[in-house]
Coordinates of C-alpha atoms in Angstrom, one line a residue:
Chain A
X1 CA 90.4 92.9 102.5
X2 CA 89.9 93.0 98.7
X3 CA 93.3 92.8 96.6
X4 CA 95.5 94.9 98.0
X5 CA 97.8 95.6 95.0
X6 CA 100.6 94.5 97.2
X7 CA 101.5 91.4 95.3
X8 CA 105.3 90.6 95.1
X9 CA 106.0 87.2 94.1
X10 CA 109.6 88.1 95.5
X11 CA 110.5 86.6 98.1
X12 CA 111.7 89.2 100.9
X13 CA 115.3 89.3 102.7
X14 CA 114.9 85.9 103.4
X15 CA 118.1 85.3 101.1
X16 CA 119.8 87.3 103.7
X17 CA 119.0 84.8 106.9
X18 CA 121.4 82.8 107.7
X19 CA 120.1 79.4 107.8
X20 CA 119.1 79.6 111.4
X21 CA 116.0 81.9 110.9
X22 CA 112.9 80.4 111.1
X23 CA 109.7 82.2 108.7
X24 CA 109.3 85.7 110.1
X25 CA 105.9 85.3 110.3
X26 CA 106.1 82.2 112.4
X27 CA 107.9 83.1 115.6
X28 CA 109.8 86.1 114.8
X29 CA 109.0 89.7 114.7
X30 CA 108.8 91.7 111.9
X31 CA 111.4 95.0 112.4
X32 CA 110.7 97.7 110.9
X33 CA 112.7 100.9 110.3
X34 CA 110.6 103.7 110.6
X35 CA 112.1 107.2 109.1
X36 CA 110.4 110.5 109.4
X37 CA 111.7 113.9 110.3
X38 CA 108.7 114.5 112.5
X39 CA 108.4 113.6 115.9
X40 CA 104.6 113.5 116.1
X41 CA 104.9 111.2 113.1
X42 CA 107.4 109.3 114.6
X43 CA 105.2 108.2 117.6
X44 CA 102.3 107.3 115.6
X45 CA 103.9 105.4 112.9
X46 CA 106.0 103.5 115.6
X47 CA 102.3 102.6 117.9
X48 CA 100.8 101.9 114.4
X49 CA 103.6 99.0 113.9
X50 CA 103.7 97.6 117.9
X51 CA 100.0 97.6 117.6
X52 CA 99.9 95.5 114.7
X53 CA 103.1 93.8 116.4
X54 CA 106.0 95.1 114.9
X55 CA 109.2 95.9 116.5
X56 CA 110.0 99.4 115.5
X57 CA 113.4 101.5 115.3
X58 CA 112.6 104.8 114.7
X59 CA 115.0 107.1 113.3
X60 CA 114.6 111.2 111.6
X61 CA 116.7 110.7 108.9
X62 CA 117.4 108.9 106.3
X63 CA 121.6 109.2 107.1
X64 CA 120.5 107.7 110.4
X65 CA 118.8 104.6 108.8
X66 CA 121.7 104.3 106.2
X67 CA 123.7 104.0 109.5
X68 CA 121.4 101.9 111.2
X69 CA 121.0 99.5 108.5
X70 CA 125.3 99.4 108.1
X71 CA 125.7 101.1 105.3
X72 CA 127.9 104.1 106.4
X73 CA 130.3 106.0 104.5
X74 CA 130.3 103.8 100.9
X75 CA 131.0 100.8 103.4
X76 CA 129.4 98.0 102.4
X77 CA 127.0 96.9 105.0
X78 CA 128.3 94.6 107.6
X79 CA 127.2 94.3 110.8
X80 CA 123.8 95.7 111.5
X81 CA 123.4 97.6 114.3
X82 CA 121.1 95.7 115.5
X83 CA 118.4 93.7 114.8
X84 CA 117.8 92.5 110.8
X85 CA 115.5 94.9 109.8
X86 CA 112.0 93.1 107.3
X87 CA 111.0 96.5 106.4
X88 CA 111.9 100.3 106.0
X89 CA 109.2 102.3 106.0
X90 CA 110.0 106.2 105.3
X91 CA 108.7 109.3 105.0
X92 CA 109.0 111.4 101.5
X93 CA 110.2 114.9 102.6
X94 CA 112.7 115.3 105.1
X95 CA 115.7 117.8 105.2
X96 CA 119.2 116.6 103.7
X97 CA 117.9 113.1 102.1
X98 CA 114.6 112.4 100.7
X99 CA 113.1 109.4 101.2
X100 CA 113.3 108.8 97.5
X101 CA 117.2 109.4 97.8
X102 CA 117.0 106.9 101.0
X103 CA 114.9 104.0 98.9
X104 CA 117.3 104.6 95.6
X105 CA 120.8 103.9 97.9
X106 CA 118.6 101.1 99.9
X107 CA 117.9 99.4 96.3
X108 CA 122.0 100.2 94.9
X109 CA 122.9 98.2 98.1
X110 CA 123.7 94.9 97.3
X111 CA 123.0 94.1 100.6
X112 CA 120.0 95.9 101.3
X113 CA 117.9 96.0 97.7
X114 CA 115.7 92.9 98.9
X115 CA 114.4 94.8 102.4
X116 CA 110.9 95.7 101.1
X117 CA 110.5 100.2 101.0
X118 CA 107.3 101.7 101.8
X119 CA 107.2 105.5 101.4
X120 CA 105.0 108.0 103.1
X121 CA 104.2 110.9 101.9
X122 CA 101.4 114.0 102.6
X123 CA 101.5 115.2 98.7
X124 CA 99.5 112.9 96.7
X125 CA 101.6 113.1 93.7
X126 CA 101.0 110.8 90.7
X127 CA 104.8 111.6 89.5
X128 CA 106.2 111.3 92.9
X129 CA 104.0 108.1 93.4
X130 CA 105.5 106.8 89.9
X131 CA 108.9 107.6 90.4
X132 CA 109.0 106.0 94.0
X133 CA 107.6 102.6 92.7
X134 CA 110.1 102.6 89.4
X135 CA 112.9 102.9 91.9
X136 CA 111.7 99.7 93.5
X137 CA 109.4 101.0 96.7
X138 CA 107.1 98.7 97.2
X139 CA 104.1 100.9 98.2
X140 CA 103.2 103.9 98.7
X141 CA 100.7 105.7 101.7
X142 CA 99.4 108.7 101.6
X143 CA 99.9 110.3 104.9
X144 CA 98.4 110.7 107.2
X145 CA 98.8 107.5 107.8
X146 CA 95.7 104.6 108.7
X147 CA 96.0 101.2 111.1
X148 CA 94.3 100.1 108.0
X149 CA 97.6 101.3 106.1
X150 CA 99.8 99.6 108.4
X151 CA 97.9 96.5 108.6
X152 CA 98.0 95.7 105.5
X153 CA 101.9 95.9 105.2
X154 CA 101.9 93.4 108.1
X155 CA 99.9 91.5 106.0
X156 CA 102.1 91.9 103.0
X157 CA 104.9 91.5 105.3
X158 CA 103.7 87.6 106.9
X159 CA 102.3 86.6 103.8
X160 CA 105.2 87.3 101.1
X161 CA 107.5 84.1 102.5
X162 CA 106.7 81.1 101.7
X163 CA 103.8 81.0 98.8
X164 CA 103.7 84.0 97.4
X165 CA 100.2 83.9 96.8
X166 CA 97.8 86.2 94.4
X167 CA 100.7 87.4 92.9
X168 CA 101.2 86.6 88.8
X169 CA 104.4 85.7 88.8
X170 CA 105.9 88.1 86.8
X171 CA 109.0 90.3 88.7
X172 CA 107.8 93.5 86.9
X173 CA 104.0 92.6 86.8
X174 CA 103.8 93.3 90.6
X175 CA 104.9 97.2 90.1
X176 CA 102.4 97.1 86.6
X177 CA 99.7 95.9 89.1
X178 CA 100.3 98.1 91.5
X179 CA 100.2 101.1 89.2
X180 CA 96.8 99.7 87.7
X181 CA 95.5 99.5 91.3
X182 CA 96.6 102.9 91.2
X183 CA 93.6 103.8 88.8
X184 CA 90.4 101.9 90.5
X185 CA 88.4 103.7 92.9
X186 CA 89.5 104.0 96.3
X187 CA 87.6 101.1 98.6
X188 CA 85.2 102.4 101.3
X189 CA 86.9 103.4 104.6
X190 CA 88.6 101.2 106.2
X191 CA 88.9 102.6 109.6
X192 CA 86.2 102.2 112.3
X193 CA 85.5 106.0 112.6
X194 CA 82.4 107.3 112.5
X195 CA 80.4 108.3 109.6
X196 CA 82.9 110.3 108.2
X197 CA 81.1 110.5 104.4
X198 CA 84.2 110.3 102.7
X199 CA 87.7 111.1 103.5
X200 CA 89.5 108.1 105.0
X201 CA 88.9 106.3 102.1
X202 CA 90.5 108.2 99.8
X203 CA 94.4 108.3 102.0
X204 CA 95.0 105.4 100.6
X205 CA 97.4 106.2 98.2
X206 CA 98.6 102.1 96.9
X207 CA 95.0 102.3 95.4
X208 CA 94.4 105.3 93.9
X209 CA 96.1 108.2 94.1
X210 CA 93.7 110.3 91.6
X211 CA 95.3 113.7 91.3
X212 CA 92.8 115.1 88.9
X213 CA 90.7 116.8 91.6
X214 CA 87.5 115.6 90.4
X215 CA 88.6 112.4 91.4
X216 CA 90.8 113.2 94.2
X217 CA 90.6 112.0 97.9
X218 CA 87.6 113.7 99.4
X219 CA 89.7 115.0 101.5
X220 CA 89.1 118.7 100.6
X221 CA 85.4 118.0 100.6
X222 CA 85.4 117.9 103.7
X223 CA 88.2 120.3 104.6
X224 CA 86.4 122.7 103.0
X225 CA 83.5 122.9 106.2
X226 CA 82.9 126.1 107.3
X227 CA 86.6 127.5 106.1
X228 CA 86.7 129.6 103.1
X229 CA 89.6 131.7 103.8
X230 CA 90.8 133.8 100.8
X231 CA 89.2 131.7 98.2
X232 CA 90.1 128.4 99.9
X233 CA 87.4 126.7 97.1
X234 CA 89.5 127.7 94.0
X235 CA 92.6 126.8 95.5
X236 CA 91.5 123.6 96.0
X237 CA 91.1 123.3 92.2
X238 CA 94.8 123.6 90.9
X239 CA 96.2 119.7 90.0
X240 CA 99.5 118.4 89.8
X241 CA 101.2 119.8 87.2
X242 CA 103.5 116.9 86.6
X243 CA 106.3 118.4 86.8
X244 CA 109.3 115.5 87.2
X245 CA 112.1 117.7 89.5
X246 CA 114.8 115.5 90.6
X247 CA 115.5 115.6 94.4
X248 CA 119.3 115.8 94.0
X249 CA 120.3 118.1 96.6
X250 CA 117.7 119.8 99.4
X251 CA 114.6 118.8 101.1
X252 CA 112.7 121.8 100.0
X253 CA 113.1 120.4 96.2
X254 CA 110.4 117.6 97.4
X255 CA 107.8 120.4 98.2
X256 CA 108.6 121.8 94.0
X257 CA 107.0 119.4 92.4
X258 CA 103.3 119.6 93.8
X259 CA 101.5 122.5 93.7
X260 CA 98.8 122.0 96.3
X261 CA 98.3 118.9 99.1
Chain B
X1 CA 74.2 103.4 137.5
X2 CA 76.0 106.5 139.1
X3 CA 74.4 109.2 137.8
X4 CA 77.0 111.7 138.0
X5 CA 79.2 109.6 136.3
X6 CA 76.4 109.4 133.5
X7 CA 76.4 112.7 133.2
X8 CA 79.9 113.0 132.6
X9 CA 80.2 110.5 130.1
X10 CA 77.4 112.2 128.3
X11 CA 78.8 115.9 128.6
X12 CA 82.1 114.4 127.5
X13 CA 80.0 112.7 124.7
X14 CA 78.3 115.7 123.5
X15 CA 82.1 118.2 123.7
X16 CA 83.6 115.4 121.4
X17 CA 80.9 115.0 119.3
X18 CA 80.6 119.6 118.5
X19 CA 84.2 119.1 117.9
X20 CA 83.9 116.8 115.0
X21 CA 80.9 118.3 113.8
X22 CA 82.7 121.9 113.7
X23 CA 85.6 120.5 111.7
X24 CA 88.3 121.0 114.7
X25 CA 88.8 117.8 114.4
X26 CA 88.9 114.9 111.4
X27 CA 89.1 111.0 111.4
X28 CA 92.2 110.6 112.2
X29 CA 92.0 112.3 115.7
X30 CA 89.8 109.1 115.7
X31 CA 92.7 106.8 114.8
X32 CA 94.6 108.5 117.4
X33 CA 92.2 107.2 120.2
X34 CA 92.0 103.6 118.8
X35 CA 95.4 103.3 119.1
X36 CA 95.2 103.8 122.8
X37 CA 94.4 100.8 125.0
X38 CA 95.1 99.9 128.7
X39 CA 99.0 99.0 127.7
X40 CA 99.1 102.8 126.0
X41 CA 96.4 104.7 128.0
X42 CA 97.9 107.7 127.8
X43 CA 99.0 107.9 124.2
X44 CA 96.7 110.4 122.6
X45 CA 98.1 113.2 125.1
X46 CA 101.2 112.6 124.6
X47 CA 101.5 112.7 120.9
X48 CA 98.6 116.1 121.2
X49 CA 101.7 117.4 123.5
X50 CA 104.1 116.7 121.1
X51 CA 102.1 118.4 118.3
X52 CA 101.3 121.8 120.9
X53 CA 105.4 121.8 121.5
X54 CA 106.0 121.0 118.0
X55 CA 103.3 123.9 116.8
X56 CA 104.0 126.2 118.7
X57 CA 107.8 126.1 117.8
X58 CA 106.8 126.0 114.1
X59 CA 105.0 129.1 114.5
X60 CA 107.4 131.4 116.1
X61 CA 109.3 130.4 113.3
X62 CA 107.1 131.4 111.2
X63 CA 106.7 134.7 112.4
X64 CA 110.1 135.3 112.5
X65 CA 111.1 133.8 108.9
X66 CA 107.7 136.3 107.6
X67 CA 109.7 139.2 109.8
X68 CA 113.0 138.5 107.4
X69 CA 114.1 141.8 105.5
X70 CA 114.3 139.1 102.5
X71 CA 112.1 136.4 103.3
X72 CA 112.8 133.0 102.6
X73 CA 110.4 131.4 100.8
X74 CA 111.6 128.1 101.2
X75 CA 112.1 128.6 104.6
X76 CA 108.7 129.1 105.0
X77 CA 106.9 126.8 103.0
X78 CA 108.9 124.0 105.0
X79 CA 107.7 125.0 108.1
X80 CA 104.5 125.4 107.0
X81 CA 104.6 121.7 105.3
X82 CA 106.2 120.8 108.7
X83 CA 103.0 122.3 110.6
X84 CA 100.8 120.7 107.6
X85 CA 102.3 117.4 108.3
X86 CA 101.8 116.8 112.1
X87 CA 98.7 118.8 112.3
X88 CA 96.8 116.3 109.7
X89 CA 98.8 113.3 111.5
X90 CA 96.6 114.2 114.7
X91 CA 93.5 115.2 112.6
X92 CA 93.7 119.1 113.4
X93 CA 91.3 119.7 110.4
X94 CA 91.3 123.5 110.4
X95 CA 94.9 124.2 111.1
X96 CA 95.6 121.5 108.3
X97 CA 93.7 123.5 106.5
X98 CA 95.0 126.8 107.0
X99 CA 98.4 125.0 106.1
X100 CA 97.0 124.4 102.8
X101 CA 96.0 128.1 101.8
X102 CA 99.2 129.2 103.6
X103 CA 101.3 127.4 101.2
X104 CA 99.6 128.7 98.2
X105 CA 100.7 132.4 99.1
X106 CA 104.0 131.2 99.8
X107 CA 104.4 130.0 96.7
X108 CA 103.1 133.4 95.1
X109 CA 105.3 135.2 97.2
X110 CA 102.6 137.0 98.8
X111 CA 104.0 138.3 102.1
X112 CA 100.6 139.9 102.9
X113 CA 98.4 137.3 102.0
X114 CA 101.2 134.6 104.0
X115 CA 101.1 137.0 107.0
X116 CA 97.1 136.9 107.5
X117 CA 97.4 132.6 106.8
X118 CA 99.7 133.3 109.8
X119 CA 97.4 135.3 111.5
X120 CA 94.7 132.3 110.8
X121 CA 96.9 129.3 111.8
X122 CA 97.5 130.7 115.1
X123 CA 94.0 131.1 115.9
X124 CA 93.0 127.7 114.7
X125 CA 96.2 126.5 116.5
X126 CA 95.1 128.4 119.8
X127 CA 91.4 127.1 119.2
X128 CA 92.2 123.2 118.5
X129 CA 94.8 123.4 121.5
X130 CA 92.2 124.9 123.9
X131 CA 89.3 122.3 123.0
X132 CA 91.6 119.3 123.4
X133 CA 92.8 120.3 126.6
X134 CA 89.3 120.6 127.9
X135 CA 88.4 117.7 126.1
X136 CA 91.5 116.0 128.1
X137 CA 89.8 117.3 131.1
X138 CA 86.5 115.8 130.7
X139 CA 88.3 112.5 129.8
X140 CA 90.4 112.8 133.3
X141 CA 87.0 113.7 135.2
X142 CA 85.1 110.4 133.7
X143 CA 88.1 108.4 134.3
X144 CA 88.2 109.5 138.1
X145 CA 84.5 108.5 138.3
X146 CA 85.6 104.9 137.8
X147 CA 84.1 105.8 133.8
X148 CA 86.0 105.1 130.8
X149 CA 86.3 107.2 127.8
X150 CA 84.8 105.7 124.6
X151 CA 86.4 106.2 121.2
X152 CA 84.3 108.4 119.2
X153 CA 84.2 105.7 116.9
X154 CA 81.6 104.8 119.2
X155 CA 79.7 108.4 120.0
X156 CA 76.1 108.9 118.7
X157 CA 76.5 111.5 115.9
X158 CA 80.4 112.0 115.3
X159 CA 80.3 112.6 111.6
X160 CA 82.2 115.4 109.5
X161 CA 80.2 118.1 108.5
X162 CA 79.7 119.4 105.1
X163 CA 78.7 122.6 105.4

């Protein structure tokens, strides 16, 4: 695929193996930690990772994956669970901790800062999107989310060790370039679906996010078939306001900022 | 070839195909079904089951958070962005949709206008669940035949309308 905007020149938890472990692209697996409130989510995010051959704990909260990934209680994380984990992806909103509040205490973790952080999330947000990559995530997909998506963390994922190719350099240029990447034009759909004119090209969200709704996914182009219920058309208008809310305490402060999907 | 079996792959055909081109259903329903191979044959029923369990517990709560002397607000607008959520992961197109509008009389406080969204979801949830479950039939039947079930990715004239 064309650049992918998903250029880190760091190198991932690769500090944390112990000598023994081999390049996780070679013969390992890359684990992922998948986090989302929603079971139907759940499922499809964990086949989109085994299909693209990931091994995949699933977990609904974000508390869960703190525990999974050891850090419990202010402990510092000691013994995982289980099995090192290459990758958390999570979703945005969920009830008691937001995935934002899950990446920022993934990044203050010593331990855990260097584990790459997707998030997922159904509003396409410019501020959200913004505030999630300043905190360190390393992408961000618009739900719902695309093999194409996933594939090209995998991608991300095998490709980061060793060379670090495409990738200027620069610590902070990756997060610049992934915010100009922001502002091109969506690529064509990615995803072997039929004709659909225009829609699964825009759920990208690492390439464009667009919120200005002239610009925005086509999504509501097409949603807007046959269903004009109470002035569905004009609704579809309203923007993002911008508004910057900070997800300090409930879920429900993660559906404040946006006004409509 | 067996005829019969033609037949069915071709009625089966056609059913998809309306459903796409009446906006029941969107691209990702597509995704769904390429993520299902001989190792996962059954995976686009299951997660469909999970979204009819998940729905239909969404929406009685719904109806009872509208009921609410004081209704909360928040309340509601998280179950609809709950409903929003898995309904778009399984390409549900209308009931996505009727998500949408919902949320925008939530936000206004509109009880009314939130009661007929209700009123709307439900149907569209009732409709998408009734077509899927014959479409799951149709599948089964080709199956039986010794047929297999092409991804629509594949189908003639699966586009999204823009009507």
């Amino acid at each position: 695929m064309a650049s992918n905007g998903l250029v880190s020149p760091r190198r991932r938890s690769s500090d944390q193996f112990d000598g023994s472990d081999p390049s996780p692209c070679g013969s390992e697996e890359v684990h992922v930690l998948a986090v989302d409130d929603s079971l139907v989510d759940r499922k499809v995010i964990e086949r989109l990772l085994k299909i693209t051959s990931c091994k995949v704990t699933a977990v609904d909260s974000g508390l869960r994956a703190l525990r999974y990934l050891g850090l419990d209680e202010e402990k510092t994380a000691g013994d995982f669970n289980g099995l090192k984990v290459d990758m958390i992806i999570t979703d945005y909103c969920m009830p008691g901790m937001t995935g934002y509040e899950l990446l920022k205490k993934i990044k203050e973790s010593s331990a855990l800062r260097e584990i790459p952080v997707v998030i997922m999330s159904s509003e396409n947000v410019l501020a959200r999107i913004d505030r999630c990559m300043e905190e360190g995530a390393e992408d961000f997909i618009v739900k719902p989310v695309k093999l194409s998506d996933v594939k090209r963390l995998r991608d991300f994922m095998t490709r980061d060790v060793g060379d670090g190719t495409s990738s200027d350099g620069g610590g902070t240029t990756h997060k610049r370039k992934l915010r100009e990447s922001f502002h091109e034009s969506p690529p064509s759909s990615t995803v072997s679906c039929a004709s659909s004119s225009a829609p699964a090209a825009s759920t990208t969200r690492s390439r464009s996010p667009s919120p200005s709704p002239s610009v925005s996914s086509s999504k509501p182009v097409t949603a807007t078939t046959d269903f004009d219920f109470m002035g569905f058309f004009s609704i579809r208008g309203k923007s993002n306001n911008g508004r910057h809310v900070e997800d300090s305490d409930q879920h429900l402060n993660c559906l404040k900022e946006e006004t409509v999907a | 070839m067996d005829v019969g079996l033609m037949q069915m792959q071709r009625r089966l055909a056609e059913y998809t195909s309306a459903l796409f081109k009446e906006g029941i259903l969107d691209s990702q329903y597509v995704q769904l079904q390429e993520l299902q191979d001989e190792s996962n044959p059954d995976f686009v029923v299951e997660v469909v089951s999970l979204f009819f369990t998940d729905s239909e517990k969404l929406l009685n709560d719904l109806s009872r958070d509208l009921a609410q002397q004081n209704v909360d607000f928040k309340r509601v607008d998280a179950h609809v962005h709950q409903l929003k959520g898995s309904s778009s992961s399984i390409g549900a197109e209308r009931v996505k949709n009727a998500c949408i509008v919902f949320r925008n009389f939530c936000q206004e406080k509109n009880i009314p206008g939130c009661l007929r969204c209700l009123q709307q979801i439900k149907q569209e949830f009732l409709l998408v669940k009734s077509k899927l479950e014959t479409l799951f039939k149709l599948e089964q039947q080709v199956v039986a035949a010794g047929g297999s079930i092409p991804t629509s990715g594949s189908l003639p004239t699966v586009q999204q309308p823009i009507l």
